Amino acid sequence: MEKVNKITAMIPKERAVPLLFAFAFNTAVYTGARMIAGEWEHYNIEGPLDRLIPFWAPSAVIYIGCYLFWAVNYIIIARQEKKEMCRFFAADFLSRLICFGCFLLFPTTNVRPVVPDEGFWNQVMLLVYRIDAADNLFPSIHCLVSWFCYIGIRGRKEIPKWYRSASCLMAALVCVSTLTTKQHVIVDVAGGVLLAEICYRIAKKPVIFQSYEKVMDYVNAKIFTKGNMGCKVRRKQ
């Protein structure tokens, strides 16, 4: 019970639904698009500038380690006031819908470098290449989510300025790592960052984030006997 209390202190139970849904929907989009379009013709949109960017295997530590960055910042954002939290996760949901459309309508791939077996980081990169096929590249979800992690705390005075700056730097480093690991090309990176900004702006519209809020309220009301994203659920007399 003590462990449960610590978890709910970190993530209020009503806010766990948007977090879990975001994770589940992201997974469904990524794996679903691969299952549907895996055998379709894919297009290589690598440009001349991409060929000038060197492959650097140690940057895999950022490419893989960013999952911790995502988890921490998404939890921070889920703890914000209800309106801002719903706006963020509505934008997150919208972005995955658009990603799914892009993955199906314009499947992309790239040519990965030949990586030798020798060396620890080369082994790490080879593992990444085996696990993560060269598809679902445009826009880059790695860059999309990392930039969302910064957008969600950008301008938030209650969050220390150093952490906001560190999040911006980390998001930028993730974008660079997608290029130096040869997992993505420049257009993928630009597409991910731009999509995050556009969806976040769209989610400002009340019809968007309030619709998301109503769905989350309904789900929470079904799951919990009390609490409805901060509002009590009336019991039948």
mmCIF file with all atom_site columns, C-alpha atoms in Angstrom, residues 21-38 92-104 135-141 144-145 195:
data_model
loop_
_atom_site.group_PDB
_atom_site.id
_atom_site.type_symbol
_atom_site.label_atom_id
_atom_site.label_alt_id
_atom_site.label_comp_id
_atom_site.label_asym_id
_atom_site.label_entity_id
_atom_site.label_seq_id
_atom_site.pdbx_PDB_ins_code
_atom_site.Cartn_x
_atom_site.Cartn_y
_atom_site.Cartn_z
_atom_site.occupancy
_atom_site.B_iso_or_equiv
_atom_site.pdbx_formal_charge
_atom_site.auth_seq_id
_atom_site.auth_comp_id
_atom_site.auth_asym_id
_atom_site.auth_atom_id
_atom_site.pdbx_PDB_model_num
ATOM 1  C CA . PHE A 1 21  ? -3.480 5.936  -23.409 1.00 0.00 ? 21  PHE A CA 1
ATOM 2  C CA . ALA A 1 22  ? -0.693 8.017  -24.982 1.00 0.00 ? 22  ALA A CA 1
ATOM 3  C CA . PHE A 1 23  ? 1.733  5.112  -24.625 1.00 0.00 ? 23  PHE A CA 1
ATOM 4  C CA . ALA A 1 24  ? -0.761 2.538  -25.922 1.00 0.00 ? 24  ALA A CA 1
ATOM 5  C CA . PHE A 1 25  ? -1.859 4.649  -28.881 1.00 0.00 ? 25  PHE A CA 1
ATOM 6  C CA . ASN A 1 26  ? 1.722  5.454  -29.872 1.00 0.00 ? 26  ASN A CA 1
ATOM 7  C CA . THR A 1 27  ? 2.539  1.732  -29.837 1.00 0.00 ? 27  THR A CA 1
ATOM 8  C CA . ALA A 1 28  ? -0.592 0.906  -31.836 1.00 0.00 ? 28  ALA A CA 1
ATOM 9  C CA . VAL A 1 29  ? 0.212  3.512  -34.483 1.00 0.00 ? 29  VAL A CA 1
ATOM 10 C CA . TYR A 1 30  ? 3.826  2.434  -34.871 1.00 0.00 ? 30  TYR A CA 1
ATOM 11 C CA . THR A 1 31  ? 3.274  -1.313 -34.934 1.00 0.00 ? 31  THR A CA 1
ATOM 12 C CA . GLY A 1 32  ? -0.032 -1.094 -36.786 1.00 0.00 ? 32  GLY A CA 1
ATOM 13 C CA . ALA A 1 33  ? 1.435  0.946  -39.634 1.00 0.00 ? 33  ALA A CA 1
ATOM 14 C CA . ARG A 1 34  ? 4.303  -1.522 -39.906 1.00 0.00 ? 34  ARG A CA 1
ATOM 15 C CA . MET A 1 35  ? 1.923  -4.482 -40.037 1.00 0.00 ? 35  MET A CA 1
ATOM 16 C CA . ILE A 1 36  ? -0.229 -2.853 -42.710 1.00 0.00 ? 36  ILE A CA 1
ATOM 17 C CA . ALA A 1 37  ? 2.398  -1.233 -44.930 1.00 0.00 ? 37  ALA A CA 1
ATOM 18 C CA . GLY A 1 38  ? 5.402  -3.432 -44.198 1.00 0.00 ? 38  GLY A CA 1
ATOM 19 C CA . ASP A 1 92  ? -0.164 14.239 -28.713 1.00 0.00 ? 92  ASP A CA 1
ATOM 20 C CA . PHE A 1 93  ? -3.136 12.150 -29.885 1.00 0.00 ? 93  PHE A CA 1
ATOM 21 C CA . LEU A 1 94  ? -3.694 14.290 -32.979 1.00 0.00 ? 94  LEU A CA 1
ATOM 22 C CA . SER A 1 95  ? -0.031 14.016 -33.941 1.00 0.00 ? 95  SER A CA 1
ATOM 23 C CA . ARG A 1 96  ? -0.175 10.206 -33.883 1.00 0.00 ? 96  ARG A CA 1
ATOM 24 C CA . LEU A 1 97  ? -3.233 10.189 -36.122 1.00 0.00 ? 97  LEU A CA 1
ATOM 25 C CA . ILE A 1 98  ? -1.311 12.281 -38.639 1.00 0.00 ? 98  ILE A CA 1
ATOM 26 C CA . CYS A 1 99  ? 1.762  10.046 -38.269 1.00 0.00 ? 99  CYS A CA 1
ATOM 27 C CA . PHE A 1 100 ? -0.372 6.998  -38.995 1.00 0.00 ? 100 PHE A CA 1
ATOM 28 C CA . GLY A 1 101 ? -1.656 8.633  -42.162 1.00 0.00 ? 101 GLY A CA 1
ATOM 29 C CA . CYS A 1 102 ? 1.862  9.556  -43.261 1.00 0.00 ? 102 CYS A CA 1
ATOM 30 C CA . PHE A 1 103 ? 3.202  6.055  -42.587 1.00 0.00 ? 103 PHE A CA 1
ATOM 31 C CA . LEU A 1 104 ? 0.477  4.555  -44.785 1.00 0.00 ? 104 LEU A CA 1
ATOM 32 C CA . ASP A 1 135 ? 10.346 2.155  -41.909 1.00 0.00 ? 135 ASP A CA 1
ATOM 33 C CA . ASN A 1 136 ? 7.855  4.547  -40.270 1.00 0.00 ? 136 ASN A CA 1
ATOM 34 C CA . LEU A 1 137 ? 10.481 7.240  -40.742 1.00 0.00 ? 137 LEU A CA 1
ATOM 35 C CA . PHE A 1 138 ? 8.576  10.359 -41.842 1.00 0.00 ? 138 PHE A CA 1
ATOM 36 C CA . PRO A 1 139 ? 7.871  12.132 -39.614 1.00 0.00 ? 139 PRO A CA 1
ATOM 37 C CA . SER A 1 140 ? 10.299 10.985 -36.931 1.00 0.00 ? 140 SER A CA 1
ATOM 38 C CA . ILE A 1 141 ? 8.392  9.959  -33.806 1.00 0.00 ? 141 ILE A CA 1
ATOM 39 C CA . LEU A 1 144 ? 8.168  14.442 -32.391 1.00 0.00 ? 144 LEU A CA 1
ATOM 40 C CA . VAL A 1 145 ? 7.967  13.093 -28.838 1.00 0.00 ? 145 VAL A CA 1
ATOM 41 C CA . LEU A 1 195 ? 4.221  18.446 -36.551 1.00 0.00 ? 195 LEU A CA 1
#
